[in-house]
Amino acid sequence: MDVVVALFRFAVAALALIGTQEIWLRGQLDGLLYFTNQSGLLLAVVMVWGGIASLRHRAQPPGWLKGGVTLFLLITGLVATFVLAPEGADAPSVAFGLTSGQIEHQIDPVAAFLDFLLVDAHRRLRLRHSLYWLGYLLAYVALVTVRGLGWPDLAYPYGFVDLGELGWGGLGLNVLLYGAGFWVLGLVIIGIDRLLPARALVGSAGRVRVPA
């Protein structure tokens, strides 16, 4: 089953890279400012890492990293579904009849969660990890805000972090609301991790001690 797990992970990594190809293939580095693209690239990294580890029976990506990437992708999917405007009907297909939005907002989050649920070793997460993940979000908002203050002519990546439109009060309220949701969903992931068996449901992760 480890071969199947590895192939699944490599396929997910390939889709994540296809969804972010404008950054790494076309050199559009401004795309790195988007949380969605950051999450997609992190997903590709942990999927390749995890796939190789499964094939070689080596140590899997650490729980805090895998759980964090899962959280970031779930946030990406939820924000795209309930907050952002729908992708335009004329959006071009990038692979298999799928648009980059469909890959990054729908497929990546589902694949990341299924991988976490089924083929990860569990009971590796601690409550403090939810604060580490929240710190990533706060650092992201700080980076976007500093960029906006330093280069006011540049567009903000998302309307809900647009200081120019929201003002400090509106931005602070959004950070509070989104941060609370981010933290709570992180706690949910930790709760799921603690409820599941320590050994992976599919594959050998957590079943035997492997060399680091």
PDB file of C-alpha atoms in Angstrom:
ATOM      1  CA  MET A   1       0.000   0.000   0.000  1.00  0.00           C
ATOM      2  CA  ASP A   2       2.920   2.353   0.498  1.00  0.00           C
ATOM      3  CA  VAL A   3       3.434   2.435  -3.272  1.00  0.00           C
ATOM      4  CA  VAL A   4      -0.210   3.472  -3.724  1.00  0.00           C
ATOM      5  CA  VAL A   5       0.197   6.118  -1.026  1.00  0.00           C
ATOM      6  CA  ALA A   6       3.319   7.462  -2.727  1.00  0.00           C
ATOM      7  CA  LEU A   7       1.662   7.596  -6.143  1.00  0.00           C
ATOM      8  CA  PHE A   8      -1.313   9.443  -4.671  1.00  0.00           C
ATOM      9  CA  ARG A   9       0.987  11.945  -3.018  1.00  0.00           C
ATOM     10  CA  PHE A  10       3.034  12.511  -6.155  1.00  0.00           C
ATOM     11  CA  ALA A  11      -0.190  13.071  -8.112  1.00  0.00           C
ATOM     12  CA  VAL A  12      -1.365  15.630  -5.550  1.00  0.00           C
ATOM     13  CA  ALA A  13       2.035  17.352  -5.675  1.00  0.00           C
ATOM     14  CA  ALA A  14       1.852  17.486  -9.471  1.00  0.00           C
ATOM     15  CA  LEU A  15      -1.595  19.100  -9.369  1.00  0.00           C
ATOM     16  CA  ALA A  16      -0.437  21.587  -6.738  1.00  0.00           C
ATOM     17  CA  LEU A  17       2.492  22.552  -8.966  1.00  0.00           C
ATOM     18  CA  ILE A  18       0.233  22.846 -12.005  1.00  0.00           C
ATOM     19  CA  GLY A  19      -2.041  25.163 -10.024  1.00  0.00           C
ATOM     20  CA  THR A  20       0.904  27.405  -9.135  1.00  0.00           C
ATOM     21  CA  GLN A  21       2.795  27.188 -12.429  1.00  0.00           C
ATOM     22  CA  GLU A  22       2.579  30.920 -13.093  1.00  0.00           C
ATOM     23  CA  ILE A  23       4.991  31.400 -10.191  1.00  0.00           C
ATOM     24  CA  TRP A  24       7.640  28.706 -10.665  1.00  0.00           C
ATOM     25  CA  LEU A  25       7.336  28.270 -14.444  1.00  0.00           C
ATOM     26  CA  ARG A  26       6.540  31.763 -15.694  1.00  0.00           C
ATOM     27  CA  GLY A  27       8.372  33.707 -13.027  1.00  0.00           C
ATOM     28  CA  GLN A  28       5.355  35.704 -11.836  1.00  0.00           C
ATOM     29  CA  LEU A  29       6.714  36.025  -8.305  1.00  0.00           C
ATOM     30  CA  ASP A  30       3.976  38.459  -7.265  1.00  0.00           C
ATOM     31  CA  GLY A  31       1.810  35.360  -7.017  1.00  0.00           C
ATOM     32  CA  LEU A  32       3.705  34.407  -3.873  1.00  0.00           C
ATOM     33  CA  LEU A  33       1.825  37.170  -2.086  1.00  0.00           C
ATOM     34  CA  TYR A  34      -1.371  35.111  -2.246  1.00  0.00           C
ATOM     35  CA  PHE A  35      -2.030  32.811   0.695  1.00  0.00           C
ATOM     36  CA  THR A  36      -3.596  30.346  -1.746  1.00  0.00           C
ATOM     37  CA  ASN A  37      -0.378  30.011  -3.723  1.00  0.00           C
ATOM     38  CA  GLN A  38       1.752  29.744  -0.603  1.00  0.00           C
ATOM     39  CA  SER A  39      -0.465  26.915   0.611  1.00  0.00           C
ATOM     40  CA  GLY A  40      -0.317  25.150  -2.758  1.00  0.00           C
ATOM     41  CA  LEU A  41       3.473  25.266  -2.884  1.00  0.00           C
ATOM     42  CA  LEU A  42       3.731  24.004   0.701  1.00  0.00           C
ATOM     43  CA  LEU A  43       1.376  21.170  -0.233  1.00  0.00           C
ATOM     44  CA  ALA A  44       3.627  20.180  -3.128  1.00  0.00           C
ATOM     45  CA  VAL A  45       6.647  20.105  -0.804  1.00  0.00           C
ATOM     46  CA  VAL A  46       5.069  17.920   1.878  1.00  0.00           C
ATOM     47  CA  MET A  47       3.489  15.594  -0.697  1.00  0.00           C
ATOM     48  CA  VAL A  48       6.815  14.964  -2.430  1.00  0.00           C
ATOM     49  CA  TRP A  49       8.530  14.575   0.942  1.00  0.00           C
ATOM     50  CA  GLY A  50       5.829  12.221   2.192  1.00  0.00           C
ATOM     51  CA  GLY A  51       5.726  10.233  -1.041  1.00  0.00           C
ATOM     52  CA  ILE A  52       9.467   9.596  -0.998  1.00  0.00           C
ATOM     53  CA  ALA A  53       9.301   8.746   2.711  1.00  0.00           C
ATOM     54  CA  SER A  54       6.553   6.199   2.040  1.00  0.00           C
ATOM     55  CA  LEU A  55       8.522   4.518  -0.734  1.00  0.00           C
ATOM     56  CA  ARG A  56      11.747   4.390   1.260  1.00  0.00           C
ATOM     57  CA  HIS A  57      10.135   3.741   4.660  1.00  0.00           C
ATOM     58  CA  ARG A  58      11.812   6.803   6.067  1.00  0.00           C
ATOM     59  CA  ALA A  59      10.575   9.441   8.501  1.00  0.00           C
ATOM     60  CA  GLN A  60       7.441  11.273   7.344  1.00  0.00           C
ATOM     61  CA  PRO A  61       7.089  15.075   7.410  1.00  0.00           C
ATOM     62  CA  PRO A  62       6.694  16.246  11.032  1.00  0.00           C
ATOM     63  CA  GLY A  63       3.175  16.420  12.387  1.00  0.00           C
ATOM     64  CA  TRP A  64       3.216  20.180  13.019  1.00  0.00           C
ATOM     65  CA  LEU A  65       4.141  20.830   9.369  1.00  0.00           C
ATOM     66  CA  LYS A  66       1.660  18.364   7.899  1.00  0.00           C
ATOM     67  CA  GLY A  67      -1.131  19.566  10.171  1.00  0.00           C
ATOM     68  CA  GLY A  68      -0.340  23.179   9.367  1.00  0.00           C
ATOM     69  CA  VAL A  69      -0.419  22.628   5.619  1.00  0.00           C
ATOM     70  CA  THR A  70      -3.724  20.778   5.985  1.00  0.00           C
ATOM     71  CA  LEU A  71      -5.131  23.724   7.938  1.00  0.00           C
ATOM     72  CA  PHE A  72      -3.890  26.277   5.407  1.00  0.00           C
ATOM     73  CA  LEU A  73      -5.510  24.358   2.542  1.00  0.00           C
ATOM     74  CA  LEU A  74      -8.811  24.006   4.392  1.00  0.00           C
ATOM     75  CA  ILE A  75      -8.802  27.749   5.098  1.00  0.00           C
ATOM     76  CA  THR A  76      -8.062  28.353   1.417  1.00  0.00           C
ATOM     77  CA  GLY A  77     -11.032  26.237   0.374  1.00  0.00           C
ATOM     78  CA  LEU A  78     -13.427  27.776   2.889  1.00  0.00           C
ATOM     79  CA  VAL A  79     -12.452  31.369   2.081  1.00  0.00           C
ATOM     80  CA  ALA A  80     -12.727  30.701  -1.655  1.00  0.00           C
ATOM     81  CA  THR A  81     -16.184  29.179  -1.170  1.00  0.00           C
ATOM     82  CA  PHE A  82     -17.721  31.653   1.256  1.00  0.00           C
ATOM     83  CA  VAL A  83     -15.776  34.922   0.922  1.00  0.00           C
ATOM     84  CA  LEU A  84     -14.130  35.397  -2.468  1.00  0.00           C
ATOM     85  CA  ALA A  85     -15.965  36.095  -5.711  1.00  0.00           C
ATOM     86  CA  PRO A  86     -16.430  32.984  -7.889  1.00  0.00           C
ATOM     87  CA  GLU A  87     -13.843  32.312 -10.542  1.00  0.00           C
ATOM     88  CA  GLY A  88     -14.792  33.738 -13.915  1.00  0.00           C
ATOM     89  CA  ALA A  89     -16.535  31.427 -16.364  1.00  0.00           C
ATOM     90  CA  ASP A  90     -13.878  32.269 -18.962  1.00  0.00           C
ATOM     91  CA  ALA A  91     -10.965  31.131 -16.763  1.00  0.00           C
ATOM     92  CA  PRO A  92      -8.610  29.012 -18.885  1.00  0.00           C
ATOM     93  CA  SER A  93      -8.038  25.331 -18.290  1.00  0.00           C
ATOM     94  CA  VAL A  94      -4.512  24.465 -17.149  1.00  0.00           C
ATOM     95  CA  ALA A  95      -4.751  20.641 -17.038  1.00  0.00           C
ATOM     96  CA  PHE A  96      -7.353  17.896 -17.423  1.00  0.00           C
ATOM     97  CA  GLY A  97     -10.069  20.454 -18.097  1.00  0.00           C
ATOM     98  CA  LEU A  98      -9.445  22.091 -14.717  1.00  0.00           C
ATOM     99  CA  THR A  99      -8.687  25.728 -14.025  1.00  0.00           C
ATOM    100  CA  SER A 100      -6.045  26.826 -11.535  1.00  0.00           C
ATOM    101  CA  GLY A 101      -8.851  28.041  -9.278  1.00  0.00           C
ATOM    102  CA  GLN A 102     -10.527  24.636  -9.267  1.00  0.00           C
ATOM    103  CA  ILE A 103      -7.224  22.954  -8.463  1.00  0.00           C
ATOM    104  CA  GLU A 104      -6.196  25.355  -5.703  1.00  0.00           C
ATOM    105  CA  HIS A 105      -9.598  26.068  -4.162  1.00  0.00           C
ATOM    106  CA  GLN A 106     -11.286  22.678  -4.452  1.00  0.00           C
ATOM    107  CA  ILE A 107      -9.001  19.758  -5.260  1.00  0.00           C
ATOM    108  CA  ASP A 108      -5.977  20.728  -3.167  1.00  0.00           C
ATOM    109  CA  PRO A 109      -7.961  21.233   0.077  1.00  0.00           C
ATOM    110  CA  VAL A 110      -9.843  17.945  -0.322  1.00  0.00           C
ATOM    111  CA  ALA A 111      -6.676  16.029  -1.209  1.00  0.00           C
ATOM    112  CA  ALA A 112      -4.746  17.538   1.705  1.00  0.00           C
ATOM    113  CA  PHE A 113      -7.477  16.611   4.172  1.00  0.00           C
ATOM    114  CA  LEU A 114      -7.849  13.060   2.830  1.00  0.00           C
ATOM    115  CA  ASP A 115      -4.094  12.559   3.026  1.00  0.00           C
ATOM    116  CA  PHE A 116      -4.060  13.839   6.615  1.00  0.00           C
ATOM    117  CA  LEU A 117      -7.037  11.670   7.540  1.00  0.00           C
ATOM    118  CA  LEU A 118      -6.054   8.403   5.891  1.00  0.00           C
ATOM    119  CA  VAL A 119      -2.301   8.066   5.359  1.00  0.00           C
ATOM    120  CA  ASP A 120      -0.700  10.177   8.082  1.00  0.00           C
ATOM    121  CA  ALA A 121       0.417   8.828  11.429  1.00  0.00           C
ATOM    122  CA  HIS A 122      -1.672  10.489  14.154  1.00  0.00           C
ATOM    123  CA  ARG A 123      -1.515  11.634  17.769  1.00  0.00           C
ATOM    124  CA  ARG A 124       1.527  13.749  16.879  1.00  0.00           C
ATOM    125  CA  LEU A 125      -0.101  17.166  17.318  1.00  0.00           C
ATOM    126  CA  ARG A 126      -0.151  19.318  20.446  1.00  0.00           C
ATOM    127  CA  LEU A 127      -2.353  22.245  21.424  1.00  0.00           C
ATOM    128  CA  ARG A 128       0.561  24.655  21.060  1.00  0.00           C
ATOM    129  CA  HIS A 129       0.704  23.864  17.350  1.00  0.00           C
ATOM    130  CA  SER A 130      -2.548  25.772  16.822  1.00  0.00           C
ATOM    131  CA  LEU A 131      -0.743  28.881  18.071  1.00  0.00           C
ATOM    132  CA  TYR A 132       2.198  28.256  15.749  1.00  0.00           C
ATOM    133  CA  TRP A 133      -0.192  28.042  12.800  1.00  0.00           C
ATOM    134  CA  LEU A 134      -2.015  31.177  13.918  1.00  0.00           C
ATOM    135  CA  GLY A 135       1.372  32.897  14.018  1.00  0.00           C
ATOM    136  CA  TYR A 136       1.794  32.110  10.317  1.00  0.00           C
ATOM    137  CA  LEU A 137      -1.482  33.899   9.551  1.00  0.00           C
ATOM    138  CA  LEU A 138      -0.515  36.940  11.632  1.00  0.00           C
ATOM    139  CA  ALA A 139       2.890  37.087   9.952  1.00  0.00           C
ATOM    140  CA  TYR A 140       1.145  36.929   6.565  1.00  0.00           C
ATOM    141  CA  VAL A 141      -1.176  39.820   7.422  1.00  0.00           C
ATOM    142  CA  ALA A 142       1.764  41.842   8.766  1.00  0.00           C
ATOM    143  CA  LEU A 143       3.714  41.274   5.546  1.00  0.00           C
ATOM    144  CA  VAL A 144       0.779  42.309   3.367  1.00  0.00           C
ATOM    145  CA  THR A 145       0.164  45.400   5.510  1.00  0.00           C
ATOM    146  CA  VAL A 146       3.792  46.527   5.449  1.00  0.00           C
ATOM    147  CA  ARG A 147       3.865  46.038   1.683  1.00  0.00           C
ATOM    148  CA  GLY A 148       0.705  48.102   1.316  1.00  0.00           C
ATOM    149  CA  LEU A 149       2.081  50.908   3.489  1.00  0.00           C
ATOM    150  CA  GLY A 150       5.397  50.951   1.681  1.00  0.00           C
ATOM    151  CA  TRP A 151       4.009  50.694  -1.837  1.00  0.00           C
ATOM    152  CA  PRO A 152       0.452  52.118  -1.721  1.00  0.00           C
ATOM    153  CA  ASP A 153       0.061  51.885  -5.499  1.00  0.00           C
ATOM    154  CA  LEU A 154       0.241  48.073  -5.385  1.00  0.00           C
ATOM    155  CA  ALA A 155      -2.982  46.128  -5.015  1.00  0.00           C
ATOM    156  CA  TYR A 156      -3.704  44.072  -1.903  1.00  0.00           C
ATOM    157  CA  PRO A 157      -4.101  40.346  -2.583  1.00  0.00           C
ATOM    158  CA  TYR A 158      -7.466  40.114  -0.806  1.00  0.00           C
ATOM    159  CA  GLY A 159     -10.145  42.655   0.028  1.00  0.00           C
ATOM    160  CA  PHE A 160     -10.412  41.518   3.646  1.00  0.00           C
ATOM    161  CA  VAL A 161      -6.798  42.612   4.296  1.00  0.00           C
ATOM    162  CA  ASP A 162      -6.964  45.830   2.260  1.00  0.00           C
ATOM    163  CA  LEU A 163      -5.923  48.504   4.735  1.00  0.00           C
ATOM    164  CA  GLY A 164      -6.712  51.271   2.271  1.00  0.00           C
ATOM    165  CA  GLU A 165     -10.360  50.207   2.012  1.00  0.00           C
ATOM    166  CA  LEU A 166     -10.912  48.951   5.555  1.00  0.00           C
ATOM    167  CA  GLY A 167      -8.865  51.309   7.689  1.00  0.00           C
ATOM    168  CA  TRP A 168      -7.082  50.127  10.805  1.00  0.00           C
ATOM    169  CA  GLY A 169     -10.324  49.387  12.647  1.00  0.00           C
ATOM    170  CA  GLY A 170     -11.744  47.271   9.840  1.00  0.00           C
ATOM    171  CA  LEU A 171      -8.476  45.434   9.332  1.00  0.00           C
ATOM    172  CA  GLY A 172      -8.169  44.760  13.062  1.00  0.00           C
ATOM    173  CA  LEU A 173     -11.713  43.387  13.187  1.00  0.00           C
ATOM    174  CA  ASN A 174     -11.057  41.101  10.226  1.00  0.00           C
ATOM    175  CA  VAL A 175      -7.822  39.861  11.757  1.00  0.00           C
ATOM    176  CA  LEU A 176      -9.711  39.103  14.971  1.00  0.00           C
ATOM    177  CA  LEU A 177     -12.550  37.282  13.205  1.00  0.00           C
ATOM    178  CA  TYR A 178     -10.434  35.368  10.711  1.00  0.00           C
ATOM    179  CA  GLY A 179      -7.808  34.651  13.336  1.00  0.00           C
ATOM    180  CA  ALA A 180     -10.430  33.177  15.672  1.00  0.00           C
ATOM    181  CA  GLY A 181     -11.767  30.966  12.891  1.00  0.00           C
ATOM    182  CA  PHE A 182      -8.228  29.967  11.929  1.00  0.00           C
ATOM    183  CA  TRP A 183      -7.406  29.014  15.524  1.00  0.00           C
ATOM    184  CA  VAL A 184     -10.645  27.092  16.068  1.00  0.00           C
ATOM    185  CA  LEU A 185     -10.202  25.096  12.860  1.00  0.00           C
ATOM    186  CA  GLY A 186      -6.644  24.340  13.950  1.00  0.00           C
ATOM    187  CA  LEU A 187      -8.025  22.969  17.224  1.00  0.00           C
ATOM    188  CA  VAL A 188     -10.484  20.846  15.250  1.00  0.00           C
ATOM    189  CA  ILE A 189      -7.611  19.337  13.256  1.00  0.00           C
ATOM    190  CA  ILE A 190      -5.744  18.617  16.481  1.00  0.00           C
ATOM    191  CA  GLY A 191      -8.892  17.030  17.914  1.00  0.00           C
ATOM    192  CA  ILE A 192      -9.293  14.790  14.868  1.00  0.00           C
ATOM    193  CA  ASP A 193      -5.627  13.838  15.118  1.00  0.00           C
ATOM    194  CA  ARG A 194      -6.113  12.757  18.734  1.00  0.00           C
ATOM    195  CA  LEU A 195      -9.246  10.740  17.989  1.00  0.00           C
ATOM    196  CA  LEU A 196      -7.711   8.710  15.167  1.00  0.00           C
ATOM    197  CA  PRO A 197      -5.454   5.684  15.709  1.00  0.00           C
ATOM    198  CA  ALA A 198      -1.770   6.507  16.017  1.00  0.00           C
ATOM    199  CA  ARG A 199      -1.024   4.325  12.992  1.00  0.00           C
ATOM    200  CA  ALA A 200      -2.127   5.438   9.541  1.00  0.00           C
ATOM    201  CA  LEU A 201      -5.387   3.968   8.295  1.00  0.00           C
ATOM    202  CA  VAL A 202      -3.744   3.331   4.912  1.00  0.00           C
ATOM    203  CA  GLY A 203      -0.038   2.619   4.492  1.00  0.00           C
ATOM    204  CA  SER A 204       2.640   1.980   7.070  1.00  0.00           C
ATOM    205  CA  ALA A 205       3.132   5.445   8.603  1.00  0.00           C
ATOM    206  CA  GLY A 206       3.329   5.088  12.366  1.00  0.00           C
ATOM    207  CA  ARG A 207       3.251   1.299  12.252  1.00  0.00           C
ATOM    208  CA  VAL A 208       6.983   0.760  12.587  1.00  0.00           C
ATOM    209  CA  ARG A 209       9.826   2.925  13.801  1.00  0.00           C
ATOM    210  CA  VAL A 210      11.777   4.152  10.804  1.00  0.00           C
ATOM    211  CA  PRO A 211      15.211   5.731  10.614  1.00  0.00           C
ATOM    212  CA  ALA A 212      15.162   9.532  10.685  1.00  0.00           C
TER     213      ALA A 212
END
